[in-house]
């Protein structure tokens, strides 16, 4: 026991002596260990820092009624911007295009190709192409005069609303039953002109109309491909191949038919003609 204790004390003394010698050597040599470079924590004068701007917010009490009205209008305008993507989807022809493109994807028995993001992108740019005259009219009569301080915010809203209302009404010109339905639900009198139809009635009526038209087009697109599926299924049943999925055999034939008749060209052309009368 005593010998073990003496060994531990001896090892501790050697460690202390080595630590003292290393610290003395490092104090005498600035570049310890040997071969290392001398470093510094000071920044060079050639390096300049990044200047961050001071940002401050201030709130003042309105002094006149116009300032109060403008603050309320600005708040409503910012709230409108938050729902702008949904409005663009619902009050344009994007709804019809996206539903029809999804129908054709399902009719061709395609699962992942083309992806949904690609179909939505196609529908978006087709919408911009069809709605460009309406958007240009909105910009010329609403946003440009508002930017130049020629009209007020309320006048700009009315000028931007008018072309969109006219576009929605033109799409429903042949079937105004949904407008009558929502007018009856709102307990309003029968409208004589478009100006008598409120916007909160016109928008839901237009949405239901677009859903109906899109589903009608989708059913018409489904019919020829259903015939191909039925023919392939009957042939497989007659050959006794009941365990083989008919979709796996019919999908190449549907793709060949779609490509041979230039399906994408016909589809986009007919969709464009259905919007632009």
Coordinates of C-alpha atoms in Angstrom, one line a residue:
X1 CA 0.0 0.0 0.0
X2 CA 2.8 2.4 1.0
X3 CA 4.8 1.6 -2.2
X4 CA 1.7 2.3 -4.4
X5 CA 1.2 5.7 -2.6
X6 CA 4.8 6.6 -3.2
X7 CA 4.5 5.8 -6.9
X8 CA 1.5 8.1 -7.2
X9 CA 3.3 10.9 -5.4
X10 CA 6.4 10.4 -7.7
X11 CA 4.2 10.6 -10.9
X12 CA 2.5 13.7 -9.6
X13 CA 5.8 15.4 -9.0
X14 CA 7.1 14.6 -12.5
X15 CA 3.8 16.0 -14.0
X16 CA 4.2 19.3 -12.0
X17 CA 7.9 19.7 -13.1
X18 CA 6.9 19.1 -16.8
X19 CA 4.1 21.6 -16.6
X20 CA 6.4 24.3 -15.2
X21 CA 9.0 23.7 -17.8
X22 CA 6.5 23.9 -20.7
X23 CA 5.0 27.1 -19.4
X24 CA 8.5 28.6 -19.0
X25 CA 9.3 27.6 -22.6
X26 CA 6.0 29.1 -24.0
X27 CA 6.6 32.3 -22.1
X28 CA 10.1 32.6 -23.7
X29 CA 8.9 31.7 -27.2
X30 CA 6.0 33.7 -28.6
X31 CA 5.5 31.2 -31.5
X32 CA 5.0 28.1 -29.3
X33 CA 4.9 25.4 -30.4
X34 CA 7.8 25.6 -32.8
X35 CA 6.8 26.2 -36.4
X36 CA 3.6 28.0 -35.6
X37 CA 2.8 31.6 -36.7
X38 CA 2.1 34.4 -34.4
X39 CA -1.5 35.4 -34.4
X40 CA -3.5 38.4 -33.2
X41 CA -7.1 39.1 -32.4
X42 CA -7.1 42.7 -33.6
X43 CA -8.9 43.6 -36.9
X44 CA -6.9 45.1 -39.7
X45 CA -7.5 48.7 -40.5
X46 CA -8.2 47.9 -44.1
X47 CA -11.3 45.9 -43.2
X48 CA -14.4 48.0 -42.6
X49 CA -17.5 46.9 -40.8
X50 CA -21.0 46.7 -42.2
X51 CA -23.2 49.8 -41.7
X52 CA -26.6 48.7 -40.6
X53 CA -29.3 51.4 -41.1
X54 CA -31.4 52.6 -38.2
X55 CA -35.0 51.5 -38.5
X56 CA -37.6 53.2 -36.4
X57 CA -41.4 53.1 -36.3
X58 CA -43.6 55.9 -35.1
X59 CA -47.3 56.2 -34.5
X60 CA -49.1 59.5 -34.4
X61 CA -52.7 60.4 -33.6
X62 CA -54.8 61.5 -36.6
X63 CA -55.6 65.2 -36.7
X64 CA -58.4 65.2 -39.3
X65 CA -61.1 62.9 -40.5
X66 CA -59.3 62.3 -43.8
X67 CA -56.3 60.9 -42.0
X68 CA -58.6 58.4 -40.1
X69 CA -60.4 57.4 -43.4
X70 CA -57.1 56.9 -45.2
X71 CA -55.8 54.7 -42.3
X72 CA -58.9 52.6 -42.5
X73 CA -58.6 52.3 -46.3
X74 CA -55.0 51.4 -46.0
X75 CA -55.8 48.7 -43.5
X76 CA -58.5 47.3 -45.8
X77 CA -56.2 47.4 -48.7
X78 CA -53.5 45.4 -46.9
X79 CA -56.1 42.9 -45.8
X80 CA -57.2 42.6 -49.4
X81 CA -53.6 41.8 -50.5
X82 CA -53.5 38.8 -48.1
X83 CA -56.4 37.1 -49.9
X84 CA -55.3 38.3 -53.4
X85 CA -54.0 34.9 -54.5
X86 CA -57.3 33.2 -53.6
X87 CA -59.2 36.0 -55.4
X88 CA -57.0 35.6 -58.5
X89 CA -57.7 31.9 -58.6
X90 CA -61.4 32.2 -58.1
X91 CA -62.4 35.2 -60.2
X92 CA -60.4 34.2 -63.3
X93 CA -60.4 31.2 -65.6
X94 CA -57.7 29.5 -63.6
X95 CA -60.3 27.4 -61.8
X96 CA -61.6 26.0 -65.1
X97 CA -58.1 25.3 -66.5
X98 CA -56.7 23.6 -63.4
X99 CA -59.7 21.2 -63.0
X100 CA -59.8 20.2 -66.7
X101 CA -56.0 19.5 -66.7
X102 CA -56.4 17.4 -63.6
X103 CA -59.3 15.5 -65.3
X104 CA -57.2 14.7 -68.4
X105 CA -54.4 13.4 -66.2
X106 CA -56.8 11.0 -64.4
X107 CA -58.4 10.0 -67.7
X108 CA -55.0 9.0 -69.1
X109 CA -54.5 6.9 -65.9
X110 CA -51.3 8.8 -65.1
X111 CA -50.3 9.0 -61.5
X112 CA -47.1 11.2 -61.2
X113 CA -46.6 12.5 -64.8
X114 CA -47.0 15.4 -65.3
X115 CA -46.7 16.6 -61.7
X116 CA -49.5 18.7 -60.2
X117 CA -47.1 21.7 -59.9
X118 CA -46.5 21.5 -63.7
X119 CA -50.2 21.4 -64.4
X120 CA -50.9 24.4 -62.1
X121 CA -48.1 26.2 -63.9
X122 CA -49.6 25.5 -67.3
X123 CA -53.0 26.6 -66.0
X124 CA -51.5 29.8 -64.5
X125 CA -49.8 30.9 -67.8
X126 CA -52.8 30.0 -69.8
X127 CA -54.8 32.2 -67.4
X128 CA -52.4 35.1 -67.9
X129 CA -52.7 34.6 -71.7
X130 CA -56.5 34.7 -71.6
X131 CA -56.9 37.4 -69.0
X132 CA -54.2 39.7 -70.3
X133 CA -56.6 42.2 -71.8
X134 CA -58.6 42.3 -68.6
X135 CA -55.5 42.8 -66.5
X136 CA -54.2 45.5 -68.8
X137 CA -57.5 47.3 -68.4
X138 CA -57.3 47.1 -64.6
X139 CA -53.8 48.5 -64.7
X140 CA -54.5 51.3 -67.0
X141 CA -57.7 52.5 -65.2
X142 CA -56.8 51.7 -61.6
X143 CA -53.2 51.1 -60.6
X144 CA -51.5 53.6 -62.9
X145 CA -53.8 56.5 -62.0
X146 CA -53.5 55.6 -58.3
X147 CA -49.7 55.5 -58.5
X148 CA -49.8 59.0 -60.2
X149 CA -52.1 60.3 -57.4
X150 CA -54.8 61.0 -60.0
X151 CA -57.6 59.0 -58.2
X152 CA -58.2 58.0 -54.6
X153 CA -58.0 54.5 -53.2
X154 CA -61.8 53.9 -53.2
X155 CA -62.0 55.1 -56.8
X156 CA -59.1 52.7 -57.8
X157 CA -61.0 49.8 -56.2
X158 CA -64.1 50.5 -58.2
X159 CA -62.1 50.9 -61.4
X160 CA -60.3 47.6 -60.8
X161 CA -63.5 45.8 -59.9
X162 CA -65.4 46.8 -63.1
X163 CA -63.3 44.8 -65.7
X164 CA -63.3 41.7 -63.5
X165 CA -67.1 41.9 -63.0
X166 CA -67.6 42.3 -66.7
X167 CA -65.4 39.2 -67.4
X168 CA -67.3 37.1 -64.9
X169 CA -70.7 38.2 -66.3
X170 CA -69.6 37.4 -69.9
X171 CA -68.7 33.9 -68.9
X172 CA -72.2 33.4 -67.4
X173 CA -74.1 35.3 -70.1
X174 CA -75.6 32.1 -71.5
X175 CA -76.6 30.7 -68.0
X176 CA -77.4 33.2 -65.3
X177 CA -79.3 30.7 -63.1
X178 CA -76.6 30.8 -60.4
X179 CA -77.0 34.6 -60.2
X180 CA -80.7 34.2 -59.7
X181 CA -80.1 31.5 -57.0
X182 CA -77.8 33.7 -55.0
X183 CA -80.0 36.7 -55.4
X184 CA -82.9 34.7 -54.0
X185 CA -80.8 33.4 -51.1
X186 CA -79.8 37.0 -50.3
X187 CA -83.5 38.1 -50.7
X188 CA -82.7 40.7 -53.3
X189 CA -84.8 41.9 -56.1
X190 CA -84.4 40.4 -59.6
X191 CA -81.6 42.3 -61.4
X192 CA -82.3 44.0 -64.7
X193 CA -78.6 44.8 -65.6
X194 CA -75.2 43.8 -64.4
X195 CA -75.0 46.9 -62.2
X196 CA -77.9 45.6 -60.1
X197 CA -75.9 42.5 -59.2
X198 CA -73.6 43.0 -56.1
X199 CA -70.1 41.7 -56.2
X200 CA -70.6 39.4 -53.2
X201 CA -73.4 37.7 -55.3
X202 CA -71.5 37.6 -58.6
X203 CA -68.4 36.0 -57.3
X204 CA -69.9 32.8 -55.7
X205 CA -72.2 32.5 -58.7
X206 CA -69.2 32.6 -61.1
X207 CA -67.3 30.0 -59.0
X208 CA -70.2 27.5 -59.2
X209 CA -70.6 28.2 -62.9
X210 CA -66.9 27.5 -63.5
X211 CA -67.0 24.3 -61.5
X212 CA -70.0 23.1 -63.5
X213 CA -68.4 24.0 -66.9
X214 CA -65.1 22.3 -65.8
X215 CA -66.8 19.1 -64.8
X216 CA -68.8 19.0 -68.1
X217 CA -65.6 19.3 -70.0
X218 CA -64.0 16.7 -67.8
X219 CA -66.8 14.2 -68.5
X220 CA -66.5 14.7 -72.2
X221 CA -62.8 14.1 -72.0
X222 CA -63.3 10.9 -70.0
X223 CA -65.7 9.2 -72.5
X224 CA -63.2 8.1 -75.2
X225 CA -60.7 6.8 -72.6
X226 CA -63.4 4.9 -70.8
X227 CA -64.2 3.1 -74.0
X228 CA -60.6 2.1 -74.4
X229 CA -60.6 0.8 -70.8
X230 CA -63.7 -1.2 -71.4
X231 CA -62.4 -2.8 -74.7
X232 CA -59.1 -3.8 -73.1
X233 CA -60.9 -5.2 -70.0
X234 CA -63.3 -7.3 -72.1
X235 CA -60.4 -8.7 -74.2
X236 CA -58.4 -9.6 -71.1
X237 CA -61.5 -11.3 -69.6
X238 CA -62.1 -13.3 -72.8
X239 CA -58.4 -14.4 -72.7
X240 CA -58.7 -15.5 -69.1
X241 CA -56.2 -12.9 -67.8
X242 CA -58.4 -11.8 -64.9
X243 CA -55.4 -11.1 -62.6
X244 CA -53.8 -8.6 -65.0
X245 CA -54.9 -5.0 -64.3
X246 CA -56.6 -3.6 -67.4
X247 CA -55.2 -0.1 -66.7
X248 CA -51.7 -1.4 -67.1
X249 CA -52.5 -2.5 -70.7
X250 CA -54.8 0.3 -71.7
X251 CA -52.6 3.2 -70.6
X252 CA -50.1 2.9 -73.5
X253 CA -53.0 2.8 -76.0
X254 CA -54.5 5.9 -74.5
X255 CA -51.2 7.7 -74.5
X256 CA -50.7 6.8 -78.2
X257 CA -54.2 8.0 -79.1
X258 CA -53.7 11.3 -77.2
X259 CA -50.4 12.0 -78.9
X260 CA -51.6 11.1 -82.4
X261 CA -54.6 13.4 -82.2
X262 CA -52.4 16.2 -80.8
X263 CA -54.3 16.2 -77.5
X264 CA -52.5 19.0 -75.8
X265 CA -53.0 21.3 -78.7
X266 CA -56.6 20.5 -79.1
X267 CA -57.2 20.8 -75.3
X268 CA -55.6 24.2 -75.0
X269 CA -57.3 25.5 -78.1
X270 CA -60.7 24.4 -76.9
X271 CA -60.1 25.8 -73.4
X272 CA -59.1 29.1 -74.9
X273 CA -62.2 29.2 -77.1
X274 CA -64.4 28.3 -74.2
X275 CA -63.2 31.5 -72.4
X276 CA -62.9 33.9 -75.3
X277 CA -66.2 34.0 -77.0

